[in-house]
Amino acid sequence: MVAAVSWWFVIEVLGLLALPMTLRLFRHLPERGYAFAKPLGLLLTGYLLWIGASFGFLSNTQTATWFVMLLVGLASAWLWQRDREGMVSSLRENWRVIVATEIVFAVFFFGWAFVRAHNPAIDSTEKPMEIAFLNAILGSERFPPYDPWLSGFGISYYYLGYLLVAVLTRLSGVIPTVGFNLAISSLFALTATGSFSLVYNLWASDQGQQLRERLSGILWALLGPLFVVVIGNLEGVFEVLHTRGLGSRTFWEWM
């Protein structure tokens, strides 16, 4: 539980650091893209660390990670000063959808972390390769990271996604195997909030300002994560039910 809370807190901090950038970049959306602050903050932090460690300007350490976070924060502070009144006004106008976005993220993140806690094995499909890449990145001072299978060589494979997971793992202070499972929960939650934001903005773009303030928009927006991360994953549930012998042959043929 402590590890999950620590991981969640780090993602929240990265989101806050990139929030002014998000409000500026997505300024034409009704809620100015609040839900995209978290992935943007993580992406910018990981990308700047990758650039610095690839060209030798930085080392792949926690101190260097804090440094690039500071750079992201300074850039956001500059944007905040340029449009402070507009951003504050936007946050006040959209406080309902902002609170709803945070609730959606927390529910899906901690919910899926609970699921992974009961099935944390990293021993099927590409998971052994992925945990090997994660450990290699955490143990490499420069990029590309060392190849865990071919001594003396670097990874000749795309690894930025694993680098982003390594950033969260290092900042949250969890062990790599726990970080691996929390990363799965993060992908689940970020996909949920992204689809939530997309549906809300589509709905709000077609409404007047007064209608936007109604809770009905948030209820419609919940269809996003429902269809994308819930219904989209029901096939696995049906597989389990079928293997348990539940349901008639006619039902499964119909399905």
Tab-separated table of C-alpha atoms in Angstrom:
chain	number	residue	atom	x	y	z
A	1	MET	CA	0.000	0.000	0.000
A	2	VAL	CA	2.819	2.389	0.915
A	3	ALA	CA	4.532	1.704	-2.400
A	4	ALA	CA	1.341	2.431	-4.341
A	5	VAL	CA	0.776	5.709	-2.493
A	6	SER	CA	4.399	6.744	-3.052
A	7	TRP	CA	4.103	5.964	-6.764
A	8	TRP	CA	0.787	7.847	-7.021
A	9	PHE	CA	2.325	10.865	-5.258
A	10	VAL	CA	5.235	11.013	-7.716
A	11	ILE	CA	2.853	10.977	-10.683
A	12	GLU	CA	0.822	13.769	-9.072
A	13	VAL	CA	3.962	15.879	-8.611
A	14	LEU	CA	5.021	15.351	-12.225
A	15	GLY	CA	1.534	16.366	-13.306
A	16	LEU	CA	1.646	19.566	-11.270
A	17	LEU	CA	5.066	20.454	-12.682
A	18	ALA	CA	3.726	20.212	-16.229
A	19	LEU	CA	0.275	21.667	-15.558
A	20	PRO	CA	0.961	25.212	-16.871
A	21	MET	CA	2.456	23.693	-20.038
A	22	THR	CA	-0.629	21.528	-20.422
A	23	LEU	CA	-3.008	24.444	-19.931
A	24	ARG	CA	-1.109	26.356	-22.586
A	25	LEU	CA	-0.739	23.505	-25.057
A	26	PHE	CA	-4.396	22.422	-24.835
A	27	ARG	CA	-5.815	25.925	-24.296
A	28	HIS	CA	-8.448	25.468	-27.023
A	29	LEU	CA	-10.087	22.527	-25.232
A	30	PRO	CA	-12.989	23.333	-22.880
A	31	GLU	CA	-11.129	22.009	-19.805
A	32	ARG	CA	-7.679	22.841	-21.264
A	33	GLY	CA	-6.456	19.240	-21.171
A	34	TYR	CA	-5.988	18.879	-17.422
A	35	ALA	CA	-5.940	15.079	-17.675
A	36	PHE	CA	-2.874	15.185	-19.924
A	37	ALA	CA	-0.660	16.954	-17.371
A	38	LYS	CA	0.486	13.705	-15.771
A	39	PRO	CA	1.652	11.927	-18.963
A	40	LEU	CA	3.183	15.166	-20.248
A	41	GLY	CA	5.156	15.689	-17.041
A	42	LEU	CA	6.414	12.115	-17.094
A	43	LEU	CA	7.281	12.273	-20.788
A	44	LEU	CA	9.202	15.556	-20.512
A	45	THR	CA	11.135	14.395	-17.442
A	46	GLY	CA	12.054	11.059	-19.009
A	47	TYR	CA	12.896	12.559	-22.398
A	48	LEU	CA	15.182	15.267	-20.982
A	49	LEU	CA	16.934	12.673	-18.824
A	50	TRP	CA	17.362	10.437	-21.878
A	51	ILE	CA	18.806	13.278	-23.970
A	52	GLY	CA	21.186	14.342	-21.214
A	53	ALA	CA	22.410	10.831	-20.404
A	54	SER	CA	22.724	9.934	-24.109
A	55	PHE	CA	24.982	12.893	-24.923
A	56	GLY	CA	26.935	12.761	-21.665
A	57	PHE	CA	25.559	15.958	-20.140
A	58	LEU	CA	23.900	14.052	-17.293
A	59	SER	CA	24.236	10.750	-15.492
A	60	ASN	CA	21.290	8.413	-15.068
A	61	THR	CA	20.894	9.135	-11.370
A	62	GLN	CA	18.218	10.383	-9.002
A	63	THR	CA	19.980	13.745	-8.742
A	64	ALA	CA	19.888	14.159	-12.524
A	65	THR	CA	16.197	13.224	-12.512
A	66	TRP	CA	15.484	15.927	-9.935
A	67	PHE	CA	17.457	18.374	-12.075
A	68	VAL	CA	15.360	17.765	-15.187
A	69	MET	CA	12.220	17.993	-13.056
A	70	LEU	CA	13.464	21.403	-11.952
A	71	LEU	CA	13.894	22.431	-15.600
A	72	VAL	CA	10.327	21.354	-16.369
A	73	GLY	CA	9.101	23.254	-13.333
A	74	LEU	CA	10.980	26.429	-14.310
A	75	ALA	CA	9.538	26.322	-17.834
A	76	SER	CA	6.065	25.890	-16.378
A	77	ALA	CA	6.624	28.734	-13.904
A	78	TRP	CA	7.549	31.029	-16.802
A	79	LEU	CA	4.353	30.115	-18.653
A	80	TRP	CA	2.339	30.533	-15.464
A	81	GLN	CA	3.623	34.091	-15.022
A	82	ARG	CA	2.707	34.940	-18.602
A	83	ASP	CA	-0.900	33.789	-18.312
A	84	ARG	CA	-1.542	33.507	-14.609
A	85	GLU	CA	-5.003	35.082	-14.593
A	86	GLY	CA	-6.224	33.002	-17.511
A	87	MET	CA	-4.951	29.742	-16.031
A	88	VAL	CA	-6.377	30.457	-12.582
A	89	SER	CA	-9.713	31.371	-14.157
A	90	SER	CA	-9.708	28.161	-16.191
A	91	LEU	CA	-8.950	26.016	-13.145
A	92	ARG	CA	-11.769	27.663	-11.201
A	93	GLU	CA	-14.257	27.220	-14.015
A	94	ASN	CA	-13.394	23.546	-14.442
A	95	TRP	CA	-12.941	22.535	-10.811
A	96	ARG	CA	-15.689	19.895	-11.044
A	97	VAL	CA	-14.124	18.066	-13.974
A	98	ILE	CA	-10.668	18.429	-12.388
A	99	VAL	CA	-11.878	16.745	-9.196
A	100	ALA	CA	-13.629	14.082	-11.266
A	101	THR	CA	-10.431	13.471	-13.266
A	102	GLU	CA	-8.428	12.950	-10.082
A	103	ILE	CA	-11.065	10.585	-8.698
A	104	VAL	CA	-11.078	8.567	-11.928
A	105	PHE	CA	-7.285	8.328	-11.874
A	106	ALA	CA	-7.166	7.266	-8.212
A	107	VAL	CA	-9.948	4.690	-8.551
A	108	PHE	CA	-8.453	3.045	-11.627
A	109	PHE	CA	-4.854	3.232	-10.364
A	110	PHE	CA	-5.437	1.822	-6.887
A	111	GLY	CA	-8.072	-0.565	-8.196
A	112	TRP	CA	-5.714	-2.127	-10.705
A	113	ALA	CA	-2.845	-2.055	-8.200
A	114	PHE	CA	-5.078	-4.214	-5.991
A	115	VAL	CA	-5.603	-6.616	-8.899
A	116	ARG	CA	-1.872	-6.791	-9.646
A	117	ALA	CA	-1.116	-7.345	-5.969
A	118	HIS	CA	-3.025	-10.627	-6.256
A	119	ASN	CA	-1.306	-11.575	-9.515
A	120	PRO	CA	2.166	-9.987	-9.449
A	121	ALA	CA	4.045	-12.716	-11.350
A	122	ILE	CA	6.499	-11.491	-14.012
A	123	ASP	CA	6.913	-14.810	-15.795
A	124	SER	CA	4.935	-14.886	-19.033
A	125	THR	CA	4.788	-13.317	-22.522
A	126	GLU	CA	7.368	-10.495	-22.751
A	127	LYS	CA	7.454	-9.720	-19.028
A	128	PRO	CA	10.873	-11.341	-18.314
A	129	MET	CA	12.388	-9.236	-21.114
A	130	GLU	CA	10.675	-6.111	-19.830
A	131	ILE	CA	11.857	-6.510	-16.244
A	132	ALA	CA	15.363	-7.188	-17.582
A	133	PHE	CA	15.252	-3.906	-19.544
A	134	LEU	CA	13.941	-2.042	-16.496
A	135	ASN	CA	16.774	-3.346	-14.318
A	136	ALA	CA	19.320	-2.597	-17.048
A	137	ILE	CA	18.158	1.020	-17.304
A	138	LEU	CA	18.225	1.490	-13.539
A	139	GLY	CA	21.756	0.109	-13.452
A	140	SER	CA	23.188	2.084	-16.380
A	141	GLU	CA	24.964	5.404	-15.936
A	142	ARG	CA	24.665	6.394	-19.614
A	143	PHE	CA	22.335	5.612	-22.491
A	144	PRO	CA	21.810	3.409	-24.350
A	145	PRO	CA	21.600	1.087	-21.333
A	146	TYR	CA	23.714	-2.022	-21.185
A	147	ASP	CA	22.271	-5.084	-22.874
A	148	PRO	CA	21.286	-7.638	-20.175
A	149	TRP	CA	21.973	-10.531	-22.587
A	150	LEU	CA	25.020	-9.368	-24.560
A	151	SER	CA	27.837	-8.147	-22.325
A	152	GLY	CA	29.630	-5.041	-23.538
A	153	PHE	CA	26.838	-3.879	-25.829
A	154	GLY	CA	23.911	-1.501	-25.426
A	155	ILE	CA	20.243	-2.325	-25.850
A	156	SER	CA	19.448	-2.311	-29.573
A	157	TYR	CA	15.713	-1.980	-29.015
A	158	TYR	CA	13.295	0.842	-28.287
A	159	TYR	CA	13.343	1.469	-24.567
A	160	LEU	CA	11.903	4.931	-23.843
A	161	GLY	CA	8.780	3.419	-22.271
A	162	TYR	CA	10.946	1.365	-19.910
A	163	LEU	CA	12.939	4.513	-19.151
A	164	LEU	CA	9.750	6.303	-18.081
A	165	VAL	CA	8.942	3.397	-15.774
A	166	ALA	CA	12.491	3.555	-14.408
A	167	VAL	CA	12.036	7.263	-13.644
A	168	LEU	CA	8.920	6.536	-11.577
A	169	THR	CA	10.615	3.564	-9.908
A	170	ARG	CA	13.625	5.614	-8.854
A	171	LEU	CA	11.630	8.634	-7.667
A	172	SER	CA	9.118	6.574	-5.686
A	173	GLY	CA	11.824	4.460	-4.058
A	174	VAL	CA	10.156	1.115	-4.776
A	175	ILE	CA	11.985	-2.012	-5.914
A	176	PRO	CA	11.889	-2.749	-9.684
A	177	THR	CA	9.521	-5.721	-9.439
A	178	VAL	CA	6.969	-3.633	-7.527
A	179	GLY	CA	7.536	-0.736	-9.911
A	180	PHE	CA	6.838	-3.035	-12.850
A	181	ASN	CA	3.379	-3.885	-11.532
A	182	LEU	CA	2.615	-0.301	-10.502
A	183	ALA	CA	3.569	0.807	-14.011
A	184	ILE	CA	0.839	-1.476	-15.367
A	185	SER	CA	-1.609	0.169	-12.975
A	186	SER	CA	-0.413	3.593	-14.132
A	187	LEU	CA	-0.991	2.766	-17.790
A	188	PHE	CA	-4.461	1.558	-16.891
A	189	ALA	CA	-5.282	4.742	-14.954
A	190	LEU	CA	-3.738	7.170	-17.454
A	191	THR	CA	-5.674	5.516	-20.274
A	192	ALA	CA	-8.845	5.863	-18.213
A	193	THR	CA	-8.314	9.562	-17.522
A	194	GLY	CA	-7.277	10.231	-21.109
A	195	SER	CA	-10.450	8.688	-22.490
A	196	PHE	CA	-12.470	10.473	-19.791
A	197	SER	CA	-11.005	13.822	-20.861
A	198	LEU	CA	-11.513	13.102	-24.550
A	199	VAL	CA	-15.227	12.344	-24.140
A	200	TYR	CA	-15.750	15.307	-21.819
A	201	ASN	CA	-14.137	17.732	-24.248
A	202	LEU	CA	-16.178	16.367	-27.142
A	203	TRP	CA	-19.340	16.858	-25.087
A	204	ALA	CA	-18.396	20.289	-23.731
A	205	SER	CA	-17.347	21.608	-27.137
A	206	ASP	CA	-20.936	21.223	-28.269
A	207	GLN	CA	-22.501	22.857	-25.215
A	208	GLY	CA	-22.923	26.409	-23.970
A	209	GLN	CA	-20.939	27.716	-21.002
A	210	GLN	CA	-23.870	27.254	-18.632
A	211	LEU	CA	-24.428	23.657	-19.712
A	212	ARG	CA	-20.749	22.871	-19.269
A	213	GLU	CA	-21.046	23.546	-15.555
A	214	ARG	CA	-23.602	20.769	-15.139
A	215	LEU	CA	-22.570	17.374	-13.792
A	216	SER	CA	-24.143	15.654	-16.798
A	217	GLY	CA	-20.956	16.237	-18.783
A	218	ILE	CA	-18.929	14.317	-16.215
A	219	LEU	CA	-21.414	11.450	-16.311
A	220	TRP	CA	-21.191	11.309	-20.099
A	221	ALA	CA	-17.399	11.434	-19.862
A	222	LEU	CA	-17.384	8.285	-17.720
A	223	LEU	CA	-18.386	6.387	-20.861
A	224	GLY	CA	-14.807	6.907	-22.080
A	225	PRO	CA	-13.031	4.741	-19.495
A	226	LEU	CA	-16.032	2.387	-19.384
A	227	PHE	CA	-15.672	1.506	-23.058
A	228	VAL	CA	-11.881	1.747	-23.362
A	229	VAL	CA	-10.485	0.050	-20.243
A	230	VAL	CA	-13.470	-1.855	-18.819
A	231	ILE	CA	-15.538	-3.252	-21.686
A	232	GLY	CA	-12.401	-3.493	-23.803
A	233	ASN	CA	-10.972	-5.971	-21.263
A	234	LEU	CA	-14.072	-8.136	-20.793
A	235	GLU	CA	-12.791	-10.789	-23.191
A	236	GLY	CA	-10.445	-11.983	-20.462
A	237	VAL	CA	-13.347	-12.225	-18.031
A	238	PHE	CA	-15.304	-14.343	-20.509
A	239	GLU	CA	-12.258	-16.596	-20.991
A	240	VAL	CA	-12.138	-17.237	-17.244
A	241	LEU	CA	-15.875	-17.957	-17.095
A	242	HIS	CA	-15.581	-20.369	-20.035
A	243	THR	CA	-12.680	-22.269	-18.502
A	244	ARG	CA	-14.700	-22.584	-15.270
A	245	GLY	CA	-17.467	-24.300	-17.221
A	246	LEU	CA	-19.962	-21.510	-16.667
A	247	GLY	CA	-22.539	-20.845	-19.372
A	248	SER	CA	-24.183	-23.174	-21.848
A	249	ARG	CA	-22.702	-24.279	-25.170
A	250	THR	CA	-25.398	-22.313	-26.983
A	251	PHE	CA	-24.420	-19.157	-25.095
A	252	TRP	CA	-20.714	-19.471	-25.985
A	253	GLU	CA	-21.487	-20.219	-29.620
A	254	TRP	CA	-23.614	-17.076	-29.665
A	255	MET	CA	-20.803	-15.068	-28.067
